[in-house]
Amino acid sequence: DGTWETLAQSSATVIVGPTQEPRNILQSCNEWSASQEGDEGITIDDWDITAIRYGAVFDVMYEAWGDPEKLLFEYPIGNEAFDIDWHGSSIYNTQGSDTEHRNIFSKLSQDTFRVTPIENSWNDANEVLKYQVRCRTPGLADNDVCTDHLDCPSAACAYASFSPGSLQVCCASGATTIFTRRKEGWDSNDDRDFCSNQQNGALCGEHDELCSSGACVRGACRS
């Protein structure tokens, strides 16, 4: 009838810049690998992960200086897998801060992922942000008994509850470190890791921070 109807609308962010072959090659898992220093004007890092087996999970650790805008991970390239977005957060003014994010994506059939530090200029992007990546091949599932952080999908092997008799398991919600004391029943005064975001009824000692509700009452998490 000569009229037009809009069926769908969408938008995408396109980053225009120099192209290059992957200059970062990840050969093995369980160790941190730093990005190679970029050439002038290059703010796109492509990583070759051909040698990494299917199903491996990836972590990132970064140190931000100054005031970065964001750090974008694409896997497969073109698909936003993870976006660290500060948008001028005052947390990262003038001093560096090491921060780790775990299990940001798992390897599929594609052998390259892309990291793009985004700043007001390419020079700022190269200077204010340093990052490392690590892959892991967890042999356990969430809630399985564990002895090593790297065996867990979340990279968090910790006590299931605040009790010396509790087993250490893979914590889906991550772990919280607490200084424990002999008077609480532990065999030494020391830092220990506990599963975070405990549900109601879980043993928590006197530590509100272990409970998803934020309330530890008479030794157990309560809503």
Short mmCIF file of C-alpha atoms in Angstrom, two decimals:
data_model
loop_
_atom_site.label_atom_id
_atom_site.label_comp_id
_atom_site.label_asym_id
_atom_site.label_seq_id
_atom_site.Cartn_x
_atom_site.Cartn_y
_atom_site.Cartn_z
CA ASP A 1 0.00 0.00 0.00
CA GLY A 2 3.09 2.23 -0.23
CA THR A 3 3.61 2.68 3.55
CA TRP A 4 6.63 1.57 5.57
CA GLU A 5 6.63 0.06 9.04
CA THR A 6 9.63 -0.17 11.38
CA LEU A 7 9.84 -3.78 12.58
CA ALA A 8 12.88 -3.49 14.86
CA GLN A 9 15.56 -1.10 15.99
CA SER A 10 19.00 -1.81 17.41
CA SER A 11 22.33 -0.10 17.96
CA ALA A 12 25.92 -1.16 18.39
CA THR A 13 29.19 0.44 19.45
CA VAL A 14 31.84 0.40 16.73
CA ILE A 15 35.45 1.09 17.66
CA VAL A 16 37.52 2.30 14.73
CA GLY A 17 41.28 1.94 14.91
CA PRO A 18 44.34 0.15 13.60
CA THR A 19 44.07 -3.57 12.93
CA GLN A 20 46.73 -6.13 13.77
CA GLU A 21 47.52 -9.78 14.13
CA PRO A 22 47.17 -11.18 17.68
CA ARG A 23 50.36 -10.22 19.53
CA ASN A 24 49.38 -11.97 22.77
CA ILE A 25 49.52 -15.76 22.78
CA LEU A 26 48.25 -17.76 25.74
CA GLN A 27 49.98 -21.14 25.77
CA SER A 28 48.91 -22.63 29.12
CA CYS A 29 46.58 -22.16 32.07
CA ASN A 30 46.88 -21.46 35.82
CA GLU A 31 49.40 -18.61 35.47
CA TRP A 32 48.82 -14.89 34.94
CA SER A 33 49.92 -13.49 31.56
CA ALA A 34 50.39 -9.77 30.98
CA SER A 35 49.54 -8.05 27.73
CA GLN A 36 52.50 -7.11 25.55
CA GLU A 37 53.26 -3.40 25.34
CA GLY A 38 51.21 -1.81 22.59
CA ASP A 39 52.52 0.03 19.58
CA GLU A 40 51.77 3.74 19.40
CA GLY A 41 48.12 4.22 18.54
CA ILE A 42 47.14 0.59 19.25
CA THR A 43 44.54 0.16 21.99
CA ILE A 44 43.05 -3.14 20.83
CA ASP A 45 44.59 -6.35 22.20
CA ASP A 46 43.79 -9.62 20.44
CA TRP A 47 44.72 -12.82 22.30
CA ASP A 48 45.42 -16.14 20.56
CA ILE A 49 44.05 -19.00 22.71
CA THR A 50 44.39 -21.81 20.17
CA ALA A 51 46.44 -23.86 22.65
CA ILE A 52 43.79 -23.62 25.38
CA ARG A 53 41.31 -26.45 25.67
CA TYR A 54 37.56 -26.14 25.21
CA GLY A 55 35.72 -25.23 28.41
CA ALA A 56 38.59 -23.42 30.15
CA VAL A 57 37.43 -20.37 32.13
CA PHE A 58 39.14 -16.98 32.06
CA ASP A 59 39.97 -14.47 34.80
CA VAL A 60 41.27 -10.90 34.56
CA MET A 61 43.34 -8.85 37.00
CA TYR A 62 43.96 -5.18 36.29
CA GLU A 63 45.67 -2.15 37.76
CA ALA A 64 44.10 1.17 36.89
CA TRP A 65 45.92 4.50 37.19
CA GLY A 66 44.39 7.91 36.73
CA ASP A 67 40.82 7.85 35.48
CA PRO A 68 40.05 5.18 32.85
CA GLU A 69 36.66 4.92 31.18
CA LYS A 70 36.20 1.21 30.61
CA LEU A 71 37.83 -2.13 29.76
CA LEU A 72 35.87 -4.20 27.25
CA PHE A 73 36.28 -7.96 26.64
CA GLU A 74 34.87 -9.52 23.47
CA TYR A 75 34.52 -13.28 23.04
CA PRO A 76 33.87 -14.32 20.39
CA ILE A 77 35.04 -11.06 18.81
CA GLY A 78 31.96 -8.91 18.28
CA ASN A 79 30.22 -10.29 21.37
CA GLU A 80 30.58 -8.36 24.63
CA ALA A 81 31.65 -10.95 27.20
CA PHE A 82 32.60 -8.60 30.03
CA ASP A 83 32.63 -4.83 30.52
CA ILE A 84 34.47 -3.12 33.38
CA ASP A 85 32.96 0.35 33.27
CA TRP A 86 34.18 3.08 35.66
CA HIS A 87 32.87 6.19 33.86
CA GLY A 88 35.10 8.50 35.85
CA SER A 89 34.86 6.73 39.21
CA SER A 90 36.90 8.61 41.82
CA ILE A 91 38.09 5.24 43.19
CA TYR A 92 40.80 5.15 40.53
CA ASN A 93 42.24 8.65 40.86
CA THR A 94 46.05 8.97 40.92
CA GLN A 95 46.87 5.60 42.52
CA GLY A 96 46.84 2.05 41.21
CA SER A 97 44.46 -0.61 42.48
CA ASP A 98 44.74 -4.33 41.75
CA THR A 99 41.33 -5.87 41.14
CA GLU A 100 40.43 -9.39 40.03
CA HIS A 101 37.34 -10.70 38.25
CA ARG A 102 36.92 -14.44 37.83
CA ASN A 103 35.15 -16.66 35.33
CA ILE A 104 34.33 -13.83 32.90
CA PHE A 105 33.89 -16.26 30.00
CA SER A 106 34.60 -19.88 28.97
CA LYS A 107 36.39 -21.01 25.83
CA LEU A 108 34.16 -22.21 23.03
CA SER A 109 35.29 -23.07 19.50
CA GLN A 110 36.71 -19.61 18.66
CA ASP A 111 40.48 -19.16 19.19
CA THR A 112 40.72 -15.39 19.72
CA PHE A 113 39.37 -12.91 22.25
CA ARG A 114 39.76 -9.13 22.25
CA VAL A 115 40.44 -6.62 25.03
CA THR A 116 39.88 -2.91 24.44
CA PRO A 117 40.92 -0.29 27.05
CA ILE A 118 38.83 2.80 26.27
CA GLU A 119 39.90 6.29 27.34
CA ASN A 120 39.70 9.86 26.13
CA SER A 121 42.71 9.18 23.92
CA TRP A 122 44.70 6.14 22.82
CA ASN A 123 47.73 7.42 24.74
CA ASP A 124 45.74 7.59 27.98
CA ALA A 125 44.35 4.11 27.41
CA ASN A 126 47.83 2.61 27.11
CA GLU A 127 49.19 4.48 30.12
CA VAL A 128 46.45 4.28 32.76
CA LEU A 129 45.60 0.60 32.59
CA LYS A 130 47.70 -2.55 32.91
CA TYR A 131 46.00 -5.93 32.95
CA GLN A 132 46.72 -9.67 33.06
CA VAL A 133 44.64 -12.66 32.06
CA ARG A 134 44.60 -16.25 33.28
CA CYS A 135 42.77 -19.35 32.15
CA ARG A 136 41.82 -22.24 34.38
CA THR A 137 40.52 -25.75 33.74
CA PRO A 138 38.44 -26.48 36.84
CA GLY A 139 38.12 -30.17 37.62
CA LEU A 140 35.32 -29.68 40.13
CA ALA A 141 31.78 -28.28 40.20
CA ASP A 142 30.17 -25.79 42.58
CA ASN A 143 29.71 -27.27 46.09
CA ASP A 144 32.23 -30.08 45.48
CA VAL A 145 34.77 -30.68 48.26
CA CYS A 146 38.05 -29.00 47.30
CA THR A 147 41.61 -28.23 48.39
CA ASP A 148 42.72 -25.67 45.78
CA HIS A 149 41.08 -22.46 44.52
CA LEU A 150 42.06 -23.18 40.92
CA ASP A 151 40.04 -26.42 40.89
CA CYS A 152 36.78 -24.46 41.31
CA PRO A 153 34.80 -22.64 38.58
CA SER A 154 34.64 -19.53 40.79
CA ALA A 155 38.31 -19.89 41.89
CA ALA A 156 36.98 -19.90 45.45
CA CYS A 157 37.62 -22.93 47.67
CA ALA A 158 36.52 -22.12 51.22
CA TYR A 159 34.78 -23.36 54.34
CA ALA A 160 31.10 -24.00 53.67
CA SER A 161 30.14 -22.40 57.00
CA PHE A 162 31.77 -20.75 60.01
CA SER A 163 32.66 -23.96 61.83
CA PRO A 164 36.01 -25.74 62.38
CA GLY A 165 34.26 -28.96 61.39
CA SER A 166 32.98 -27.57 58.11
CA LEU A 167 34.28 -28.96 54.82
CA GLN A 168 36.00 -26.76 52.26
CA VAL A 169 33.95 -26.63 49.06
CA CYS A 170 33.81 -24.76 45.75
CA CYS A 171 31.76 -21.63 46.51
CA ALA A 172 29.54 -20.47 43.66
CA SER A 173 29.16 -17.07 45.35
CA GLY A 174 32.86 -16.50 45.95
CA ALA A 175 34.68 -16.30 49.28
CA THR A 176 35.16 -13.87 52.16
CA THR A 177 38.36 -13.85 54.23
CA ILE A 178 37.93 -13.58 58.01
CA PHE A 179 40.51 -13.58 60.80
CA THR A 180 39.63 -16.55 63.03
CA ARG A 181 40.64 -17.11 66.66
CA ARG A 182 41.29 -20.08 68.90
CA LYS A 183 38.54 -18.93 71.27
CA GLU A 184 36.10 -19.56 68.42
CA GLY A 185 37.25 -23.18 68.19
CA TRP A 186 39.89 -22.88 65.44
CA ASP A 187 43.32 -24.46 65.91
CA SER A 188 45.16 -21.17 65.29
CA ASN A 189 44.64 -17.43 65.08
CA ASP A 190 44.72 -16.98 61.34
CA ASP A 191 42.96 -15.75 58.19
CA ARG A 192 40.53 -18.28 56.69
CA ASP A 193 38.22 -18.18 53.67
CA PHE A 194 34.48 -18.80 53.93
CA CYS A 195 31.79 -19.05 51.28
CA SER A 196 30.07 -15.68 50.82
CA ASN A 197 26.33 -14.93 50.73
CA GLN A 198 25.34 -17.67 53.18
CA GLN A 199 21.64 -18.49 53.36
CA ASN A 200 19.48 -18.34 56.48
CA GLY A 201 20.45 -20.96 59.04
CA ALA A 202 24.09 -21.20 58.01
CA LEU A 203 26.65 -20.89 60.82
CA CYS A 204 28.32 -17.48 60.77
CA GLY A 205 29.89 -16.94 64.21
CA GLU A 206 29.52 -13.20 64.75
CA HIS A 207 30.14 -12.16 61.15
CA ASP A 208 27.29 -10.38 59.40
CA GLU A 209 29.38 -10.15 56.23
CA LEU A 210 29.03 -13.91 55.64
CA CYS A 211 25.24 -13.74 55.33
CA SER A 212 23.31 -12.80 52.20
CA SER A 213 20.88 -11.00 54.53
CA GLY A 214 23.72 -9.08 56.20
CA ALA A 215 22.54 -10.32 59.63
CA CYS A 216 24.27 -12.97 61.75
CA VAL A 217 22.15 -13.52 64.87
CA ARG A 218 23.24 -15.88 67.67
CA GLY A 219 25.69 -17.62 65.42
CA ALA A 220 23.46 -18.19 62.40
CA CYS A 221 22.36 -16.17 59.37
CA ARG A 222 18.91 -14.66 59.76
CA SER A 223 16.73 -12.47 57.57
#
